[in-house]
Coordinates of C-alpha atoms in Angstrom, one line a residue:
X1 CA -50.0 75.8 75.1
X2 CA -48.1 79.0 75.7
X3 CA -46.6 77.2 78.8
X4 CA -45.8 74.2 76.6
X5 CA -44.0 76.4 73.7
X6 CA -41.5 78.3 76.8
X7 CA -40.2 74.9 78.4
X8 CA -39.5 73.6 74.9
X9 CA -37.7 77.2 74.1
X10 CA -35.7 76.9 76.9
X11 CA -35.2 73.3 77.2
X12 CA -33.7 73.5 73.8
X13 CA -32.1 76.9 74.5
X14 CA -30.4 75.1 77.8
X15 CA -29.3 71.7 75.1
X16 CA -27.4 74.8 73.1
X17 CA -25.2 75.9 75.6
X18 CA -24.1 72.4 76.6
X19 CA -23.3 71.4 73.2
X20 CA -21.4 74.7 72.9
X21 CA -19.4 74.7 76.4
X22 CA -18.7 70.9 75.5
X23 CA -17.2 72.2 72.4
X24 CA -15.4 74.8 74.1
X25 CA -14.2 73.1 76.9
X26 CA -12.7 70.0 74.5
X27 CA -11.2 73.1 72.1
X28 CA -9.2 73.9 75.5
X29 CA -8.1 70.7 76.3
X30 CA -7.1 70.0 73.0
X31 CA -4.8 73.2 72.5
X32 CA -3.6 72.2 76.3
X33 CA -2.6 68.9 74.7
X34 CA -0.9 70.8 71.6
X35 CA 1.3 72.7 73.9
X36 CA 2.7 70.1 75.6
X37 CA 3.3 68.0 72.5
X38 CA 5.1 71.0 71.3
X39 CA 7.1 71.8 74.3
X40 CA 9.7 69.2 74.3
X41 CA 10.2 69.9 70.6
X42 CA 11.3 73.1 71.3
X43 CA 13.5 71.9 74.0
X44 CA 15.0 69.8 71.5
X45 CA 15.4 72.6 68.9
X46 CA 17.0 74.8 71.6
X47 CA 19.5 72.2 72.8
X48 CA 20.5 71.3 69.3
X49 CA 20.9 75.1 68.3
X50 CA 23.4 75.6 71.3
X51 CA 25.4 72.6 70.2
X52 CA 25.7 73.9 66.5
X53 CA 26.5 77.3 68.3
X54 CA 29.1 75.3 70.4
X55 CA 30.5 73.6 67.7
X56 CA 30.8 76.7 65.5
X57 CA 32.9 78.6 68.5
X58 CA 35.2 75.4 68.8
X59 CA 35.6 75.3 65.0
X60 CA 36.4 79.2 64.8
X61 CA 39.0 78.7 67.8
X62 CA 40.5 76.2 66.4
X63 CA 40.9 77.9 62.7
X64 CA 42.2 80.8 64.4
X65 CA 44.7 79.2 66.7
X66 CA 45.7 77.1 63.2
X67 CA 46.2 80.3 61.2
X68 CA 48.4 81.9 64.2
X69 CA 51.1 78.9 64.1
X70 CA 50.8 79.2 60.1
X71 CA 54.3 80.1 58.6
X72 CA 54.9 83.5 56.9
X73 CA 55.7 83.4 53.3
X74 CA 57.0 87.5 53.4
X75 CA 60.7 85.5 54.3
X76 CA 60.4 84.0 50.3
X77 CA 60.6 87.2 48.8
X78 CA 64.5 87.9 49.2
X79 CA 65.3 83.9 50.9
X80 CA 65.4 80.6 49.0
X81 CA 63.9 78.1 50.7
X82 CA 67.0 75.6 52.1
X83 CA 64.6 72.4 51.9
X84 CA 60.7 71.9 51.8
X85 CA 58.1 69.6 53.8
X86 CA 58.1 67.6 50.7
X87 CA 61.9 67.0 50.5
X88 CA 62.2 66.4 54.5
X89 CA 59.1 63.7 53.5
X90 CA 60.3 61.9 51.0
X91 CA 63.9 61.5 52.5
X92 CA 62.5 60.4 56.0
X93 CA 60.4 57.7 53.3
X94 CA 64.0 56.6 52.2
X95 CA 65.3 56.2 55.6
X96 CA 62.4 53.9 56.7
X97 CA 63.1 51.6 53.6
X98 CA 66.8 51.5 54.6
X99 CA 67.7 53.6 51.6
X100 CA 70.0 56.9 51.6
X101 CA 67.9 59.9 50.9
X102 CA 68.5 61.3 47.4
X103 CA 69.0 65.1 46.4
X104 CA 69.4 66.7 43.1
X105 CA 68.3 70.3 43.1
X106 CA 70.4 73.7 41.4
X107 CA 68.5 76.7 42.0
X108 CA 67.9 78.6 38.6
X109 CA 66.3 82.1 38.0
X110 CA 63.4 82.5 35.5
X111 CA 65.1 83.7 32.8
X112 CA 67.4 80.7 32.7
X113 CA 65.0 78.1 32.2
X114 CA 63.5 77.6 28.1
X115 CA 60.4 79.9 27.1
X116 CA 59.3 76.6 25.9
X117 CA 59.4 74.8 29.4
X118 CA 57.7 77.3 31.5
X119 CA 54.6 77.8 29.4
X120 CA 54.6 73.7 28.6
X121 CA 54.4 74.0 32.7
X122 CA 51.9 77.3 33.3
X123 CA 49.4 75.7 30.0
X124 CA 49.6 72.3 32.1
X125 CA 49.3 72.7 35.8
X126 CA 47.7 76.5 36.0
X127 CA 46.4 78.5 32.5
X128 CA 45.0 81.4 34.5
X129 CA 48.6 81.3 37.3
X130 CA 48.4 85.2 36.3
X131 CA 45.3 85.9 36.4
X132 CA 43.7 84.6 39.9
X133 CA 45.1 85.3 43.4
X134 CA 45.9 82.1 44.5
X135 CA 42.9 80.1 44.0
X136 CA 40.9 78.9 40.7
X137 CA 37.3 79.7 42.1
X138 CA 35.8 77.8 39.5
X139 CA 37.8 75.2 39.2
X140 CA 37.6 74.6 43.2
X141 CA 34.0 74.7 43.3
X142 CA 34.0 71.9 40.4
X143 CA 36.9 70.0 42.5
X144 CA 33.7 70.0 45.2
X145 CA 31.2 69.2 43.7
X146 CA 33.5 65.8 42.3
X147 CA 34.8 65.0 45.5
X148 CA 30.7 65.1 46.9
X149 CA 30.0 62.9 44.0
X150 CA 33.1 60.6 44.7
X151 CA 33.1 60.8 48.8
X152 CA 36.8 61.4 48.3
X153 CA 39.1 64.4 47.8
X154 CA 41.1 64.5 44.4
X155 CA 43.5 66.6 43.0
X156 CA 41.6 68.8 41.1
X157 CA 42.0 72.4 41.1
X158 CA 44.9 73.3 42.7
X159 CA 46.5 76.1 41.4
X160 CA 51.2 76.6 41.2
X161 CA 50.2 78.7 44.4
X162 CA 48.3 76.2 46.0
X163 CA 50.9 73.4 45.2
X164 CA 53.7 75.3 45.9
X165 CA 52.2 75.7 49.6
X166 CA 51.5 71.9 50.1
X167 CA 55.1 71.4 48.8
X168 CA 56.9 74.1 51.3
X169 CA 54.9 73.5 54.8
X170 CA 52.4 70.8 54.3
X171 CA 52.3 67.1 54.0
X172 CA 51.0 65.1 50.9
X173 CA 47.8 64.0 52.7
X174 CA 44.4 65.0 51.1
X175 CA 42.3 65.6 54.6
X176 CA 40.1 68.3 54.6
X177 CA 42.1 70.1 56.8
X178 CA 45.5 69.9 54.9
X179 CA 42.8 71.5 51.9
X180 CA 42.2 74.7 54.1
X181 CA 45.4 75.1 55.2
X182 CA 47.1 74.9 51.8
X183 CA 44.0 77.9 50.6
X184 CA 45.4 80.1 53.5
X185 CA 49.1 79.6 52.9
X186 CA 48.4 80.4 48.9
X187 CA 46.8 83.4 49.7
X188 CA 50.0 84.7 52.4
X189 CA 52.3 83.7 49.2
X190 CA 49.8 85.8 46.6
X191 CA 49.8 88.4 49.5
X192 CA 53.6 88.3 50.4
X193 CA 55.4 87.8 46.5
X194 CA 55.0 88.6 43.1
X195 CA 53.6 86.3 40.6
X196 CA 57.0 85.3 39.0
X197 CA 58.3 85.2 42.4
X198 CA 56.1 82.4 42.5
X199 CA 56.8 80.5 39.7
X200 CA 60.0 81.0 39.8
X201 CA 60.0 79.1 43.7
X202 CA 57.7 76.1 42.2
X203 CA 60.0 75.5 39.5
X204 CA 63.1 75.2 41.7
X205 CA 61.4 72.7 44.4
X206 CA 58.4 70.7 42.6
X207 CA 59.3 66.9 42.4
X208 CA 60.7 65.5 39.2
X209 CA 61.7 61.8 40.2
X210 CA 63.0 59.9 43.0
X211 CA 65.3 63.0 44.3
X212 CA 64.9 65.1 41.7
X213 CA 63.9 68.6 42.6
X214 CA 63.5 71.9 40.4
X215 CA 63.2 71.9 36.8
X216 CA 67.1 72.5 36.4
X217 CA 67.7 69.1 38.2
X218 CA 64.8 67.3 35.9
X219 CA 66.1 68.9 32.5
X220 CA 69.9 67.1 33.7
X221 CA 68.2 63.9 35.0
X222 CA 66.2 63.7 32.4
X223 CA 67.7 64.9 29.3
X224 CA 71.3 65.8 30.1
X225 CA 71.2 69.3 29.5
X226 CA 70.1 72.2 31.6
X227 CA 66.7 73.9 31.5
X228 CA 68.0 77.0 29.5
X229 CA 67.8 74.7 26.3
X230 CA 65.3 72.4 26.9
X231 CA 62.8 72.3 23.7
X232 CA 59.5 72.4 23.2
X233 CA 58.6 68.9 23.1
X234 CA 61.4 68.4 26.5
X235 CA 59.4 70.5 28.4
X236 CA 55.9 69.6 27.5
X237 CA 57.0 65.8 28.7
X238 CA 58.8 67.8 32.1
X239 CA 55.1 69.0 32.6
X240 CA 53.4 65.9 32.0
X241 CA 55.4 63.9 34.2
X242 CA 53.7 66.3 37.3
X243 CA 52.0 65.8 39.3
X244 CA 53.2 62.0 39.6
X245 CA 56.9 62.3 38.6
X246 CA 58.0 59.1 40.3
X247 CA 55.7 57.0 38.1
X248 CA 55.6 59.1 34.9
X249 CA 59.0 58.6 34.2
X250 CA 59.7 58.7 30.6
X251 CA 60.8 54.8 30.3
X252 CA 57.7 54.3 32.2
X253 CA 55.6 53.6 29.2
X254 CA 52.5 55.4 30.1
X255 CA 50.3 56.2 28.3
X256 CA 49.2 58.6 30.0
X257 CA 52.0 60.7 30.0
X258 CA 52.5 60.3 26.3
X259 CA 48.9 61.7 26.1
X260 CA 49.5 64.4 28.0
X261 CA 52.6 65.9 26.8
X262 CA 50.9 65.4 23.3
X263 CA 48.0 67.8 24.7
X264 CA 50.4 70.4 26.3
X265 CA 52.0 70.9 22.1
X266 CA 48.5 71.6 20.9
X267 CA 47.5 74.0 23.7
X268 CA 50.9 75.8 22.8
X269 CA 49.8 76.0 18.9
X270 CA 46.1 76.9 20.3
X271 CA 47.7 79.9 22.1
X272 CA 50.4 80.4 19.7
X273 CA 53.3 79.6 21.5
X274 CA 53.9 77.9 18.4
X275 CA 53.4 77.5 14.9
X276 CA 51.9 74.7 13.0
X277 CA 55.3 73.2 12.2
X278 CA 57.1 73.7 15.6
X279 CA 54.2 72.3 17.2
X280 CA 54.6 69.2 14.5
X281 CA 58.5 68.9 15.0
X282 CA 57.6 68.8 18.8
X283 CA 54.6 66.2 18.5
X284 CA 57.2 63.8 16.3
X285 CA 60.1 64.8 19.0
X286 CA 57.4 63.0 21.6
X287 CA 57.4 60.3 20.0
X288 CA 61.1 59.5 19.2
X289 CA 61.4 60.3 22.9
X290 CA 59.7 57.8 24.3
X291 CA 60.0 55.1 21.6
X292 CA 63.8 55.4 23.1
X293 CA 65.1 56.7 19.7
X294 CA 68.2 59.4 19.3
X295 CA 67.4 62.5 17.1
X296 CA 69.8 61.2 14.5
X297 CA 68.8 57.6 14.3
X298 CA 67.0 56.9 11.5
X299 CA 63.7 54.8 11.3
X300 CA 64.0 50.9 10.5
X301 CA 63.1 49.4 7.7
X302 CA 62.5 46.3 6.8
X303 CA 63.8 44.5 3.4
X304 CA 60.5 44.5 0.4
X305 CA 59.3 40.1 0.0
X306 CA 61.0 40.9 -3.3
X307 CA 64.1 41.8 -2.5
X308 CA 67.1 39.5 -2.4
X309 CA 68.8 39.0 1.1
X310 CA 71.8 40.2 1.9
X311 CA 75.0 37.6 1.3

């Protein structure tokens, strides 16, 4: 019975260590198997992480090689500019149409264009102009974030600096990399000139019609006098007419612009530029603008149902 009870001990005992080297030996194989699943994953990772690393090098080369052949804006500070990618554009534009290229421009210093005008152009195109250093960090990430949404760049958040680059060196294109050149040539101008210096450039070379350029040029074109006495309500529909000059003329009939320059008087009473009644002499000025009235003409009327007719 003894003899019995030992070859059952170790005939189980023997039973144990099978199961358990079984186990063992399929724990093996099975990690074995794991590591070669894994293996050409991490290949792939690797090669994937060299061609970001690639890419990156490529990308960095190129921004560098782009910022080199940049122009320097340090020139501006003492030198007007004698023409501008944008006039050079739109004349070579005329040319391919057949057309003689058109130029209207008279250089003006600050203090000769109307109070009126340049803040109608700062509360319209660039509120903070004095406060950033060339780019509207907010207002660019919001610009992104729109453009994501859309798949398509807009014009949203450029800054006077930022259009006054694209309108010097750049073309009118909206590619990503027209984008990051016009943020690097805002910041040599904020680097290079003083903040009036700026404005004071933009407003002699920004578009105002079909060869119309600087705000002297627009106030004549436009208005027949120069910018030194343009009013309140002339400049606010100068301002609107950016940054689409060509087809917010004011016989255009858009509403848009009408809109706008409307906007542009009540931001100037909101920061009191003006008072209630400038800001409603300039809102009525608008309209008798654009309706293609004179200041002096007065309104029609027409004869009461009552009233006898005229012999």
């Amino acid at each position: 019975m003894a003899s019995r009870t030992m070859k059952l001990k170790q005939s189980t005992t023997g039973k144990s260590k099978q199961a358990t080297t079984g186990k063992t030996s399929q724990v093996g194989k099975a990690r074995q198997v794991g590591k070669a699943k894994k293996t050409p994953a991490r290949a792939s990772g690797g090669l994937l992480g060299r061609l970001l690393m690639v890419a990156f090098l490529v990308l960095v080369v190129f921004a560098s090689y782009e910022y080199a052949s940049l122009p320097d804006a340090a020139t501006l500070l003492k030198q007007n500019p004698k023409t501008t990618a944008l006039i050079e554009q739109r004349a070579e534009e005329a040319r391919e149409e057949g057309r003689k290229p058109r130029r209207r421009q008279s250089w003006v210093g600050l203090s000769s264009v109307s109070k009126y005008a340049v803040d109608a152009v700062l509360l319209s195109e660039d509120a903070s102009f004095y406060l950033h250093e060339g780019v509207d960090t907010k207002e660019l990430e919001n610009a992104l974030e729109e453009a994501i949404r859309k798949g398509k760049l807009g014009r949203g958040a450029s800054t006077i600096t930022q259009q006054l680059a694209k309108n010097l060196w750049l073309s009118t294109d909206r590619s990503l990399l027209r984008k990051g050149k016009e943020l690097i040539l805002a910041h040599r101008l904020e680097e290079s000139l003083p903040k009036n210096r700026i404005l004071t450039i933009y407003l002699n070379v920004v578009e105002w019609g079909n060869g119309v350029y600087g705000i002297d040029a627009g106030a004549r074109e436009h208005f027949g006098i120069p910018a030194s006495q343009l009013s309140a309500a002339q400049g606010a529909l100068l301002a609107s007419m950016l940054p689409a000059p060509r087809k917010r003329s004011l016989n255009s009939g858009s509403k848009a612009l009408k809109k706008r320059a409307h906007w542009i008087i009540d931001q100037m009473q909101a920061v009191r530029r003006l008072d209630a009644g400038q800001a409603q002499a300039a809102h009525a000025e608008i309209d008798r603008i654009l309706s293609g009235k004179t200041a002096d003409e007065p309104e029609s009327e027409e004869p009461a149902a009552d009233s006898p007719s005229p012999v």
